[in-house]
Short mmCIF file of C-alpha atoms in Angstrom, two decimals:
data_model
loop_
_atom_site.label_atom_id
_atom_site.label_comp_id
_atom_site.label_asym_id
_atom_site.label_seq_id
_atom_site.Cartn_x
_atom_site.Cartn_y
_atom_site.Cartn_z
CA UNK A 462 12.84 -39.20 64.23
CA UNK A 463 11.18 -38.75 60.86
CA UNK A 464 11.82 -42.02 58.94
CA UNK A 465 12.09 -40.11 55.65
CA UNK A 466 14.85 -37.79 56.92
CA UNK A 467 18.54 -38.59 57.28
CA UNK A 468 20.48 -37.63 60.39
CA UNK A 469 22.97 -35.03 59.17
CA UNK A 470 23.99 -33.54 62.50
CA UNK A 471 27.55 -34.90 62.20
CA UNK A 472 29.78 -36.68 59.65
CA UNK A 473 29.30 -40.01 61.44
CA UNK A 474 25.50 -39.89 61.60
CA UNK A 475 25.24 -38.59 58.01
CA UNK A 476 27.54 -41.28 56.59
CA UNK A 477 25.72 -44.03 58.51
CA UNK A 478 22.29 -42.76 57.32
CA UNK A 479 23.57 -42.56 53.75
CA UNK A 480 25.04 -46.10 53.65
CA UNK A 481 21.99 -47.64 55.30
CA UNK A 482 19.59 -45.91 52.91
CA UNK A 483 21.61 -46.94 49.84
CA UNK A 484 21.68 -50.56 51.02
CA UNK A 485 17.94 -50.46 51.56
CA UNK A 486 17.43 -49.06 48.06
CA UNK A 487 19.61 -51.82 46.62
CA UNK A 488 17.56 -54.44 48.41
CA UNK A 489 14.31 -52.99 47.03
CA UNK A 490 15.67 -53.07 43.47
CA UNK A 491 16.83 -56.68 43.93
CA UNK A 492 13.46 -57.78 45.25
CA UNK A 493 11.08 -55.92 42.92
CA UNK A 494 13.25 -55.38 39.78
CA UNK A 495 11.98 -51.80 39.40
CA UNK A 496 12.10 -48.52 41.29
CA UNK A 497 8.63 -47.03 41.67
CA UNK A 498 8.82 -43.26 42.05
CA UNK A 499 5.24 -43.27 43.36
CA UNK A 500 5.76 -45.94 46.03
CA UNK A 501 5.92 -44.26 49.50
CA UNK A 502 8.58 -46.72 50.73
CA UNK A 503 10.75 -46.10 47.69
CA UNK A 504 10.27 -42.33 48.03
CA UNK A 505 11.25 -42.43 51.71
CA UNK A 506 14.51 -44.25 50.94
CA UNK A 507 15.40 -41.93 48.06
CA UNK A 508 14.67 -38.89 50.23
CA UNK A 509 17.05 -40.08 52.95
CA UNK A 510 19.77 -40.59 50.35
CA UNK A 511 19.29 -37.16 48.75
CA UNK A 512 19.23 -35.51 52.20
CA UNK A 513 22.95 -36.29 52.41
CA UNK A 514 23.82 -34.51 49.15
CA UNK A 515 24.60 -30.78 48.87
CA UNK A 516 23.01 -30.08 45.45
CA UNK A 517 22.77 -26.32 45.89
CA UNK A 518 25.14 -25.58 43.00
CA UNK A 519 23.61 -28.00 40.50
CA UNK A 520 21.37 -26.60 37.73
CA UNK A 521 17.70 -26.65 38.70
CA UNK A 522 16.55 -28.62 35.64
CA UNK A 523 18.81 -31.59 36.51
CA UNK A 524 19.33 -31.11 40.25
CA UNK A 525 17.48 -34.16 41.50
CA UNK A 526 18.84 -36.52 38.82
CA UNK A 527 22.43 -35.29 39.18
CA UNK A 528 22.22 -35.57 42.96
CA UNK A 529 20.85 -39.13 42.69
CA UNK A 530 23.58 -40.19 40.27
CA UNK A 531 26.25 -38.62 42.50
CA UNK A 532 24.85 -40.50 45.51
CA UNK A 533 24.99 -43.83 43.68
CA UNK A 534 28.56 -43.13 42.51
CA UNK A 535 29.61 -42.19 46.05
CA UNK A 536 28.11 -45.42 47.42
CA UNK A 537 30.00 -47.44 44.81
CA UNK A 538 33.23 -45.68 45.84
CA UNK A 539 32.61 -46.29 49.54
CA UNK A 540 31.87 -49.97 48.81
CA UNK A 541 35.32 -50.32 47.22
CA UNK A 542 37.30 -48.44 49.85
CA UNK A 543 38.31 -49.51 53.33
CA UNK A 544 36.34 -47.23 55.67
CA UNK A 545 37.42 -46.24 59.16
CA UNK A 546 35.44 -47.65 62.08
CA UNK A 547 32.43 -45.65 63.21
CA UNK A 548 34.32 -44.57 66.34
CA UNK A 549 36.97 -42.91 64.16
CA UNK A 550 34.41 -40.78 62.34
CA UNK A 551 33.56 -37.49 64.12
CA UNK A 552 30.20 -37.33 65.85
CA UNK A 553 28.37 -34.53 67.64
CA UNK A 554 30.44 -34.90 70.81
CA UNK A 555 33.73 -34.59 68.94
CA UNK A 556 32.45 -31.56 67.09
CA UNK A 557 31.61 -29.86 70.38
CA UNK A 558 34.95 -30.76 71.90
CA UNK A 559 36.69 -29.33 68.82
CA UNK A 560 35.08 -25.95 69.47
CA UNK A 561 31.63 -26.34 67.92
CA UNK A 562 30.33 -26.00 64.39
CA UNK A 563 32.45 -22.92 63.69
CA UNK A 564 35.69 -24.84 64.28
CA UNK A 565 34.74 -28.13 62.61
CA UNK A 566 33.68 -27.16 59.08
CA UNK A 567 34.58 -30.32 57.09
CA UNK A 568 35.95 -33.85 57.29
CA UNK A 569 37.53 -35.92 54.52
CA UNK A 570 37.21 -39.71 54.48
CA UNK A 571 40.80 -40.98 54.86
CA UNK A 572 42.40 -42.21 51.65
CA UNK A 573 39.67 -40.74 49.40
CA UNK A 574 38.76 -37.46 47.77
CA UNK A 575 35.30 -37.52 49.37
CA UNK A 576 34.64 -34.55 51.66
CA UNK A 577 31.81 -34.09 54.14
CA UNK A 578 31.33 -30.37 54.79
CA UNK A 579 29.10 -28.22 56.94
CA UNK A 580 26.56 -26.16 54.95
CA UNK A 581 26.82 -22.47 55.80
CA UNK A 582 23.62 -21.14 54.27
CA UNK A 583 20.31 -22.16 52.77
CA UNK A 584 17.58 -24.52 54.02
CA UNK A 585 20.18 -27.12 55.15
CA UNK A 586 22.32 -24.67 57.09
CA UNK A 587 24.67 -26.26 59.69
CA UNK A 588 24.04 -29.78 58.34
CA UNK A 589 26.94 -32.05 57.37
CA UNK A 590 26.59 -33.19 53.74
CA UNK A 591 28.76 -34.43 50.91
CA UNK A 592 30.34 -31.19 49.67
CA UNK A 593 29.40 -29.49 46.40
CA UNK A 594 32.83 -30.27 44.94
CA UNK A 595 32.50 -33.94 45.85
CA UNK A 596 29.01 -34.10 44.33
CA UNK A 597 30.13 -32.39 41.14
CA UNK A 598 33.07 -34.81 40.62
CA UNK A 599 31.51 -37.99 42.02
CA UNK A 600 31.05 -39.60 38.59
CA UNK A 601 34.70 -38.95 37.71
CA UNK A 602 35.85 -40.36 41.07
CA UNK A 603 33.75 -43.48 40.46
CA UNK A 604 35.24 -43.91 37.00
CA UNK A 605 38.72 -44.01 38.57
CA UNK A 606 37.85 -46.88 40.99
CA UNK A 607 35.16 -48.72 39.00
CA UNK A 608 37.52 -51.56 38.14
CA UNK A 609 38.50 -52.08 41.79
CA UNK A 610 36.96 -54.98 43.75
CA UNK A 611 34.35 -54.50 46.46
CA UNK A 612 35.61 -54.61 50.04
CA UNK A 613 34.77 -57.64 52.14
CA UNK A 614 34.49 -56.11 55.60
CA UNK A 615 32.98 -53.07 57.26
CA UNK A 616 29.47 -51.79 56.46
CA UNK A 617 27.33 -53.73 54.00
CA UNK A 618 27.99 -53.13 50.31
CA UNK A 619 25.55 -52.81 47.38
CA UNK A 620 27.15 -54.73 44.51
CA UNK A 621 26.29 -53.43 41.04
CA UNK A 622 24.04 -50.71 42.48
CA UNK A 623 25.13 -48.28 39.76
CA UNK A 624 24.38 -50.80 36.99
CA UNK A 625 20.96 -51.59 38.45
CA UNK A 626 20.18 -47.90 39.03
CA UNK A 627 21.05 -46.96 35.44
CA UNK A 628 19.00 -49.77 33.89
CA UNK A 629 16.07 -50.42 36.25
CA UNK A 630 12.68 -49.08 35.09
CA UNK A 631 10.30 -47.11 37.29
CA UNK A 632 7.16 -48.75 35.99
CA UNK A 633 6.26 -52.34 36.95
CA UNK A 634 4.78 -53.08 33.51
CA UNK A 635 7.94 -51.87 31.78
CA UNK A 636 10.00 -53.83 34.30
CA UNK A 637 8.10 -57.02 33.44
CA UNK A 638 8.86 -56.48 29.73
CA UNK A 639 12.53 -55.67 30.34
CA UNK A 640 13.06 -58.81 32.46
CA UNK A 641 12.25 -60.91 29.39
CA UNK A 642 14.98 -59.23 27.32
CA UNK A 643 18.47 -60.71 26.98
CA UNK A 644 21.17 -59.35 29.25
CA UNK A 645 22.81 -57.56 26.30
CA UNK A 646 19.66 -55.44 25.98
CA UNK A 647 19.01 -55.11 29.73
CA UNK A 648 22.50 -54.13 30.86
CA UNK A 649 24.46 -53.41 27.68
CA UNK A 650 25.14 -49.74 27.03
CA UNK A 651 25.60 -47.67 23.87
CA UNK A 652 26.68 -44.04 24.21
CA UNK A 653 26.17 -44.32 27.96
CA UNK A 654 22.52 -45.40 27.56
CA UNK A 655 21.13 -48.88 28.24
CA UNK A 656 20.37 -50.63 24.95
CA UNK A 657 16.69 -51.39 25.63
CA UNK A 658 15.98 -47.66 26.13
CA UNK A 659 17.23 -46.52 22.71
CA UNK A 660 14.25 -47.72 20.59
CA UNK A 661 11.69 -46.34 23.01
CA UNK A 662 13.53 -43.02 23.25
CA UNK A 663 13.87 -42.57 19.48
CA UNK A 664 10.20 -43.44 18.86
CA UNK A 665 9.11 -40.98 21.56
CA UNK A 666 11.39 -38.30 20.09
CA UNK A 667 9.96 -38.84 16.60
CA UNK A 668 6.39 -38.61 17.91
CA UNK A 669 7.25 -35.42 19.78
CA UNK A 670 8.82 -33.73 16.74
CA UNK A 671 5.97 -34.75 14.42
CA UNK A 672 3.32 -33.62 16.90
CA UNK A 673 4.95 -30.23 17.50
CA UNK A 674 5.32 -29.69 13.74
CA UNK A 675 1.64 -30.49 13.16
CA UNK A 676 0.57 -28.30 16.07
CA UNK A 677 2.39 -25.27 14.71
CA UNK A 678 1.06 -25.85 11.20
CA UNK A 679 -2.49 -26.12 12.51
CA UNK A 680 -1.90 -23.00 14.55
CA UNK A 681 -0.75 -20.95 11.55
CA UNK A 682 -3.52 -22.21 9.28
CA UNK A 683 -6.40 -21.68 11.72
CA UNK A 684 -5.01 -18.34 12.90
CA UNK A 685 -4.92 -16.98 9.34
CA UNK A 686 -8.55 -18.01 8.80
CA UNK A 687 -9.92 -16.58 12.06
CA UNK A 688 -7.84 -13.47 12.76
CA UNK A 689 -9.89 -10.34 12.25
CA UNK A 690 -13.03 -12.36 11.48
CA UNK A 691 -14.00 -14.51 14.45
CA UNK A 692 -12.34 -13.15 17.56
CA UNK A 693 -13.45 -15.96 19.91
CA UNK A 694 -12.14 -18.66 17.58
CA UNK A 695 -8.92 -16.67 17.12
CA UNK A 696 -8.43 -16.45 20.90
CA UNK A 697 -9.04 -20.19 21.26
CA UNK A 698 -6.12 -20.94 18.95
CA UNK A 699 -3.82 -20.13 21.90
CA UNK A 700 -4.22 -23.81 22.85
CA UNK A 701 -1.90 -24.80 19.99
CA UNK A 702 1.26 -22.97 21.20
CA UNK A 703 0.41 -23.99 24.78
CA UNK A 704 0.26 -27.62 23.66
CA UNK A 705 3.56 -27.20 21.83
CA UNK A 706 5.09 -25.89 25.07
CA UNK A 707 3.81 -28.85 27.12
CA UNK A 708 4.85 -31.60 24.69
CA UNK A 709 8.66 -31.33 25.33
CA UNK A 710 8.02 -31.48 29.08
CA UNK A 711 5.90 -34.61 28.60
CA UNK A 712 8.71 -36.12 26.55
CA UNK A 713 11.18 -35.39 29.37
CA UNK A 714 8.80 -36.88 31.95
CA UNK A 715 8.38 -40.02 29.85
CA UNK A 716 12.15 -40.39 29.38
CA UNK A 717 12.88 -39.84 33.06
CA UNK A 718 10.05 -41.70 34.82
CA UNK A 719 9.15 -44.47 32.36
CA UNK A 720 12.39 -45.13 30.52
CA UNK A 721 14.46 -44.14 33.58
CA UNK A 722 17.17 -42.57 31.44
CA UNK A 723 20.10 -41.66 33.67
CA UNK A 724 23.36 -39.83 33.53
CA UNK A 725 24.51 -37.73 30.61
CA UNK A 726 21.73 -38.84 28.21
CA UNK A 727 19.12 -37.66 30.71
CA UNK A 728 20.88 -34.32 31.18
CA UNK A 729 20.96 -33.83 27.41
CA UNK A 730 17.27 -34.75 27.07
CA UNK A 731 16.30 -32.55 30.01
CA UNK A 732 18.33 -29.60 28.77
CA UNK A 733 16.93 -29.61 25.25
CA UNK A 734 13.39 -30.40 26.40
CA UNK A 735 13.40 -27.49 28.83
CA UNK A 736 15.13 -25.20 26.33
CA UNK A 737 12.48 -26.08 23.73
CA UNK A 738 9.73 -25.52 26.28
CA UNK A 739 11.25 -22.13 27.12
CA UNK A 740 11.28 -21.09 23.45
CA UNK A 741 7.73 -22.36 23.06
CA UNK A 742 6.82 -20.36 26.18
CA UNK A 743 8.13 -17.22 24.45
CA UNK A 744 5.88 -18.04 21.48
CA UNK A 745 2.96 -18.40 23.92
CA UNK A 746 3.74 -14.97 25.37
CA UNK A 747 3.64 -13.31 21.95
CA UNK A 748 0.53 -15.26 20.92
CA UNK A 749 -1.33 -14.37 24.12
CA UNK A 750 -0.34 -10.72 23.81
CA UNK A 751 -1.58 -10.57 20.21
CA UNK A 752 -4.91 -12.08 21.18
CA UNK A 753 -5.40 -9.65 24.06
CA UNK A 754 -4.65 -6.77 21.68
CA UNK A 755 -7.05 -8.06 19.01
CA UNK A 756 -9.77 -8.53 21.64
CA UNK A 757 -9.42 -4.88 22.69
CA UNK A 758 -9.34 -3.72 19.07
CA UNK A 759 -12.50 -5.74 18.34
CA UNK A 760 -14.41 -3.28 20.54
CA UNK A 761 -16.84 -1.10 18.52
CA UNK A 762 -15.17 2.00 19.97
CA UNK A 763 -11.85 1.21 18.29
CA UNK A 764 -11.26 1.63 14.55
CA UNK A 765 -9.35 -1.48 13.44
CA UNK A 766 -7.39 0.53 10.86
CA UNK A 767 -6.90 3.64 12.99
CA UNK A 768 -3.89 4.88 14.89
CA UNK A 769 -5.33 3.78 18.24
CA UNK A 770 -5.53 0.19 17.00
CA UNK A 771 -1.93 0.35 15.78
CA UNK A 772 -0.85 1.87 19.10
CA UNK A 773 -2.53 -1.02 20.94
CA UNK A 774 -0.73 -3.51 18.71
CA UNK A 775 2.65 -1.85 19.26
CA UNK A 776 2.03 -1.69 23.01
CA UNK A 777 1.19 -5.39 23.08
CA UNK A 778 4.34 -6.25 21.12
CA UNK A 779 6.55 -4.21 23.45
CA UNK A 780 4.88 -5.80 26.47
CA UNK A 781 5.31 -9.27 25.04
CA UNK A 782 8.96 -8.47 24.27
CA UNK A 783 9.59 -7.57 27.93
CA UNK A 784 7.77 -10.71 29.11
CA UNK A 785 9.71 -12.82 26.61
CA UNK A 786 12.99 -11.50 28.02
CA UNK A 787 11.79 -12.39 31.53
CA UNK A 788 10.83 -15.90 30.39
CA UNK A 789 14.22 -16.27 28.72
CA UNK A 790 16.03 -15.12 31.88
CA UNK A 791 14.05 -17.43 34.18
CA UNK A 792 14.36 -20.36 31.76
CA UNK A 793 18.07 -19.75 31.27
CA UNK A 794 18.67 -19.62 35.01
CA UNK A 795 16.70 -22.86 35.41
CA UNK A 796 18.95 -24.45 32.79
CA UNK A 797 21.99 -23.43 34.80
CA UNK A 798 23.11 -20.47 32.71
CA UNK A 799 24.44 -17.72 35.04
CA UNK A 800 22.37 -14.55 35.24
CA UNK A 801 25.42 -12.46 34.36
CA UNK A 802 25.90 -14.45 31.17
CA UNK A 803 22.24 -14.03 30.26
CA UNK A 804 22.37 -10.28 30.87
CA UNK A 805 25.57 -9.95 28.86
CA UNK A 806 24.07 -12.00 26.03
CA UNK A 807 20.93 -9.90 26.08
CA UNK A 808 23.03 -6.71 26.00
CA UNK A 809 25.22 -7.91 23.15
CA UNK A 810 22.20 -9.20 21.28
CA UNK A 811 20.40 -5.91 21.78
CA UNK A 812 23.41 -3.94 20.55
CA UNK A 813 23.77 -6.18 17.49
CA UNK A 814 20.07 -5.85 16.81
CA UNK A 815 20.23 -2.10 17.15
CA UNK A 816 23.19 -1.82 14.77
CA UNK A 817 21.75 -4.23 12.26
CA UNK A 818 18.24 -2.83 12.30
CA UNK A 819 18.81 0.91 12.42
CA UNK A 820 16.38 1.59 9.59
CA UNK A 821 13.76 -0.63 11.18
CA UNK A 822 14.16 1.12 14.52
CA UNK A 823 13.94 4.51 12.85
CA UNK A 824 10.73 3.43 11.18
CA UNK A 825 9.37 2.11 14.47
CA UNK A 826 10.12 5.38 16.27
CA UNK A 827 8.54 7.22 13.35
CA UNK A 828 5.43 5.10 13.79
CA UNK A 829 5.36 5.92 17.51
CA UNK A 830 5.65 9.63 16.71
CA UNK A 831 2.78 9.41 14.22
CA UNK A 832 0.66 7.63 16.76
CA UNK A 833 1.46 10.15 19.46
CA UNK A 834 0.78 13.22 17.26
CA UNK A 835 -1.99 11.64 15.12
CA UNK A 836 -1.61 14.04 12.16
CA UNK A 837 -4.04 11.91 10.12
CA UNK A 838 -6.31 8.90 10.34
CA UNK A 839 -7.37 6.15 7.97
CA UNK A 840 -9.87 7.57 5.47
CA UNK A 841 -8.54 11.14 5.57
CA UNK A 842 -7.11 12.89 2.53
CA UNK A 843 -3.60 14.25 2.92
CA UNK A 844 -1.04 16.05 0.75
CA UNK A 845 2.59 15.03 1.27
CA UNK A 846 5.54 15.90 -0.99
CA UNK A 847 3.45 16.02 -4.11
CA UNK A 848 1.31 13.02 -3.18
CA UNK A 849 -2.39 13.78 -2.83
CA UNK A 850 -4.67 10.97 -1.75
CA UNK A 851 -6.66 9.13 0.92
CA UNK A 852 -4.96 7.19 3.72
CA UNK A 853 -5.86 3.50 3.40
CA UNK A 854 -3.73 1.84 6.07
CA UNK A 855 -1.29 2.85 8.80
CA UNK A 856 1.08 -0.03 9.49
CA UNK A 857 4.00 -0.57 11.85
CA UNK A 858 6.51 0.19 9.11
CA UNK A 859 4.72 2.26 6.48
CA UNK A 860 1.51 4.04 5.50
CA UNK A 861 -0.40 3.28 2.28
CA UNK A 862 -2.10 6.15 0.43
CA UNK A 863 -4.57 5.82 -2.45
CA UNK A 864 -3.81 8.72 -4.78
CA UNK A 865 -6.55 10.66 -6.58
CA UNK A 866 -5.27 8.98 -9.75
CA UNK A 867 -6.25 5.63 -8.12
CA UNK A 868 -2.58 4.59 -7.81
CA UNK A 869 -1.36 3.38 -4.42
CA UNK A 870 1.81 4.72 -2.83
CA UNK A 871 3.60 3.33 0.25
CA UNK A 872 5.56 5.79 2.40
CA UNK A 873 7.84 4.83 5.36
CA UNK A 874 6.49 6.17 8.62
CA UNK A 875 9.77 7.77 9.64
CA UNK A 876 9.66 9.90 6.46
CA UNK A 877 6.10 10.98 7.25
CA UNK A 878 7.03 11.78 10.84
CA UNK A 879 9.76 14.26 9.88
CA UNK A 880 7.92 16.00 7.01
CA UNK A 881 5.16 18.57 6.61
CA UNK A 882 1.74 17.02 6.03
CA UNK A 883 -1.30 18.88 4.79
CA UNK A 884 -4.43 17.17 6.11
CA UNK A 885 -7.13 17.99 3.58
CA UNK A 886 -9.57 15.65 5.28
CA UNK A 887 -9.70 17.82 8.41
CA UNK A 888 -10.48 21.13 6.71
CA UNK A 889 -13.51 22.90 8.10
CA UNK A 890 -14.51 24.38 4.77
CA UNK A 891 -13.46 24.80 1.13
CA UNK A 892 -12.26 28.27 0.24
CA UNK A 893 -12.64 29.68 -3.28
CA UNK A 894 -10.96 32.83 -4.58
CA UNK A 895 -12.25 34.20 -7.95
CA UNK A 896 -10.60 37.00 -9.93
CA UNK A 897 -12.98 38.36 -12.60
CA UNK A 898 -11.43 40.62 -15.23
CA UNK A 899 -13.50 43.12 -17.23
CA UNK A 900 -12.23 45.33 -20.08
CA UNK A 901 -10.54 48.66 -19.36
CA UNK A 902 -13.15 50.52 -21.39
CA UNK A 903 -15.98 49.37 -19.09
CA UNK A 904 -17.83 52.38 -17.55
CA UNK A 905 -17.70 52.77 -13.76
CA UNK A 906 -21.48 52.17 -13.50
CA UNK A 907 -21.08 48.72 -15.02
CA UNK A 908 -18.07 48.00 -12.79
CA UNK A 909 -20.26 48.82 -9.78
CA UNK A 910 -23.03 46.69 -11.26
CA UNK A 911 -20.62 43.76 -11.63
CA UNK A 912 -19.61 44.05 -7.96
CA UNK A 913 -23.29 44.19 -6.96
CA UNK A 914 -24.12 41.11 -9.04
CA UNK A 915 -21.40 39.10 -7.36
CA UNK A 916 -22.47 40.25 -3.90
CA UNK A 917 -26.07 39.41 -4.64
CA UNK A 918 -25.24 35.90 -5.87
CA UNK A 919 -23.16 35.20 -2.77
CA UNK A 920 -25.59 36.72 -0.29
CA UNK A 921 -26.62 33.92 2.11
CA UNK A 922 -25.38 31.39 -0.42
CA UNK A 923 -25.59 27.62 -0.11
CA UNK A 924 -23.04 26.23 2.36
CA UNK A 925 -22.39 29.61 3.97
CA UNK A 926 -21.21 29.71 7.59
CA UNK A 927 -22.18 32.97 9.37
CA UNK A 928 -18.66 33.10 10.80
CA UNK A 929 -17.25 33.15 7.26
CA UNK A 930 -19.33 35.63 5.19
CA UNK A 931 -18.40 36.05 1.49
CA UNK A 932 -16.22 38.99 0.40
CA UNK A 933 -16.43 40.87 -2.95
CA UNK A 934 -14.18 43.85 -3.83
CA UNK A 935 -12.94 45.81 -6.81
CA UNK A 936 -9.28 45.17 -6.06
CA UNK A 937 -6.97 46.19 -8.90
CA UNK A 938 -6.23 48.09 -12.14
CA UNK A 939 -4.21 45.85 -14.38
CA UNK A 940 -2.65 46.98 -17.67
CA UNK A 941 -5.17 44.88 -19.52
CA UNK A 942 -8.29 44.79 -17.30
CA UNK A 943 -10.12 45.77 -14.13
CA UNK A 944 -10.04 43.04 -11.42
CA UNK A 945 -12.94 42.17 -9.13
CA UNK A 946 -12.13 39.56 -6.48
CA UNK A 947 -14.75 37.36 -4.84
CA UNK A 948 -14.01 35.04 -1.89
CA UNK A 949 -16.36 32.57 -0.29
CA UNK A 950 -16.13 29.52 2.03
CA UNK A 951 -18.25 26.44 1.48
CA UNK A 952 -19.48 24.40 4.47
CA UNK A 953 -19.32 21.45 5.06
CA UNK A 954 -16.23 20.61 3.02
CA UNK A 955 -17.93 18.15 0.67
CA UNK A 956 -15.97 18.47 -2.53
CA UNK A 957 -18.70 17.37 -4.97
CA UNK A 958 -21.32 19.61 -3.37
CA UNK A 959 -18.78 22.42 -3.53
CA UNK A 960 -18.28 21.85 -7.28
CA UNK A 961 -22.04 21.74 -7.90
CA UNK A 962 -22.56 25.05 -6.11
CA UNK A 963 -19.62 26.58 -7.96
CA UNK A 964 -21.19 25.63 -11.29
CA UNK A 965 -24.53 27.16 -10.27
CA UNK A 966 -22.81 30.34 -9.13
CA UNK A 967 -20.72 30.63 -12.31
CA UNK A 968 -23.76 30.28 -14.58
CA UNK A 969 -25.76 32.77 -12.54
CA UNK A 970 -22.98 35.37 -12.76
CA UNK A 971 -22.55 34.68 -16.47
CA UNK A 972 -26.27 35.25 -17.19
CA UNK A 973 -26.40 38.35 -15.00
CA UNK A 974 -23.41 39.88 -16.77
CA UNK A 975 -25.04 39.19 -20.15
CA UNK A 976 -28.26 40.89 -19.00
CA UNK A 977 -26.30 43.96 -17.86
CA UNK A 978 -24.11 44.05 -20.97
CA UNK A 979 -20.94 43.48 -19.00
CA UNK A 980 -18.16 41.74 -20.89
CA UNK A 981 -15.42 39.56 -19.57
CA UNK A 982 -11.90 40.65 -20.44
CA UNK A 983 -10.16 38.37 -22.89
CA UNK A 984 -6.38 37.85 -22.81
CA UNK A 985 -4.44 40.06 -25.26
CA UNK A 986 -2.93 38.32 -28.23
CA UNK A 987 -0.12 39.90 -30.32
CA UNK A 988 0.67 38.39 -33.70
CA UNK A 989 3.97 39.19 -35.45
CA UNK A 990 4.30 38.59 -39.21
CA UNK A 991 7.06 39.17 -41.72
CA UNK A 992 6.89 41.89 -44.40
CA UNK A 993 6.66 39.46 -47.27
CA UNK A 994 4.07 36.86 -47.96
CA UNK A 995 6.20 34.03 -46.67
CA UNK A 996 6.02 33.18 -43.00
CA UNK A 997 9.32 33.60 -41.26
CA UNK A 998 10.53 34.33 -37.76
CA UNK A 999 10.66 38.00 -36.90
CA UNK A 1000 14.17 39.24 -36.16
CA UNK A 1001 13.99 41.62 -33.21
CA UNK A 1002 17.12 43.38 -31.95
CA UNK A 1003 17.64 45.75 -29.02
CA UNK A 1004 19.83 48.75 -29.94
CA UNK A 1005 21.73 50.74 -27.34
CA UNK A 1006 21.48 54.34 -28.62
CA UNK A 1007 23.95 55.55 -26.06
CA UNK A 1008 26.73 53.93 -28.07
CA UNK A 1009 25.72 55.50 -31.37
CA UNK A 1010 25.06 53.74 -34.62
#
């Protein structure tokens, strides 16, 4: 038989293995004054004890410690209660005679509330162990009989095993220090924790809090200096949140293995240490996702201020959000929170977030729509609801535009997504339409000459695209002038080059008209004056002759 395994084939063999292992553990503590978790002999004894405990329903983060405490409490109860003889406890033969495992599912120690039950599923299936209910209430059962005396017959007892277990260190050096302390410090308890452990625990807690605070401050400071400038250094700052995640686990390990904190104080320390590590793990997820995104954006093929870069950032945030939820679910389950509770909390939290952040969500969806349609990019000039300027930045919430007046305007992305946008920056050319008016008394020959001059000046002009030839026509007779319309398209759409060519064209037409004696029509001006020498408003009345005078 494996010396590190208990015989759990029947209630009798399991109870005998359990009592013998507990007595052996008690003897080790009495001889060495500490319990070394790395000593193979100590480990073998502890394993045989825990083999007799059904810890399947205990939270994962405290399963081993809760099972160990329950085992010690059960041994203290058994040492105070008169046990039946071994022959009266069912063994394998009695189980078979009773109809097999299916008929003999549990056995309760007479006169106690301790039940030994057959496990129906899991890695210990068909083994007889202390039942989950007994394990869960073992500490309460022990509290009820703690004042009772130890029995004097039957199997060997382990006097004060619980006291020694709760106060004995795991480390021989610590044990040597503790042995020199007065009994009030060694065995006295405050808030269910041995007195000598309080100073060491509080100092370790203070160091942990200070270190985590410094780590996060260093992380924020170095991240702000390196982000967007030195990508390798920025990626290396991930070590800070990782360190902050490890520190609470180191604190728990120190409290459990060096200070040997037991019972409720250990469960509190373990719970908050693992909860803090879980939250820090969520921070690590977001930090790692951001660094992956920034590494991709640092590629020369990606414009850091463009829509693709923003899409990468949003994708990384959504991915990190999903991973954070997974970390929260796994961590919560490890802490003993039911999955149904976690899912319900996530659903309620998501609903509350959705109701409380409707505007933010609208803006986010507007950003996604802009990134999917890509109606403009950083550096392009757009016209939107009277705003005319160059796009400077496209953020997750809003877009910043530098107006032609040099003012900056910030527009929410959801407003941009549902409005018409004129993208001036993507025009293929600049179109100009000119209406030239000449007086009504201009002869037809000079009208034809004016059309010819315009056509000549625009023939194969600067910036002309063969697909967009210029057009010149005599288009209209107005009450005050003849109208000649000229249309041309300037390529490429460089605005300053377009203005320079327009000036050259205007001067050339002006000089050509002067040479041909063609005048430009001036706007008519009508001046009304009063009949006397004093200026006064002219009184004009409309008279309806159909009604008579």
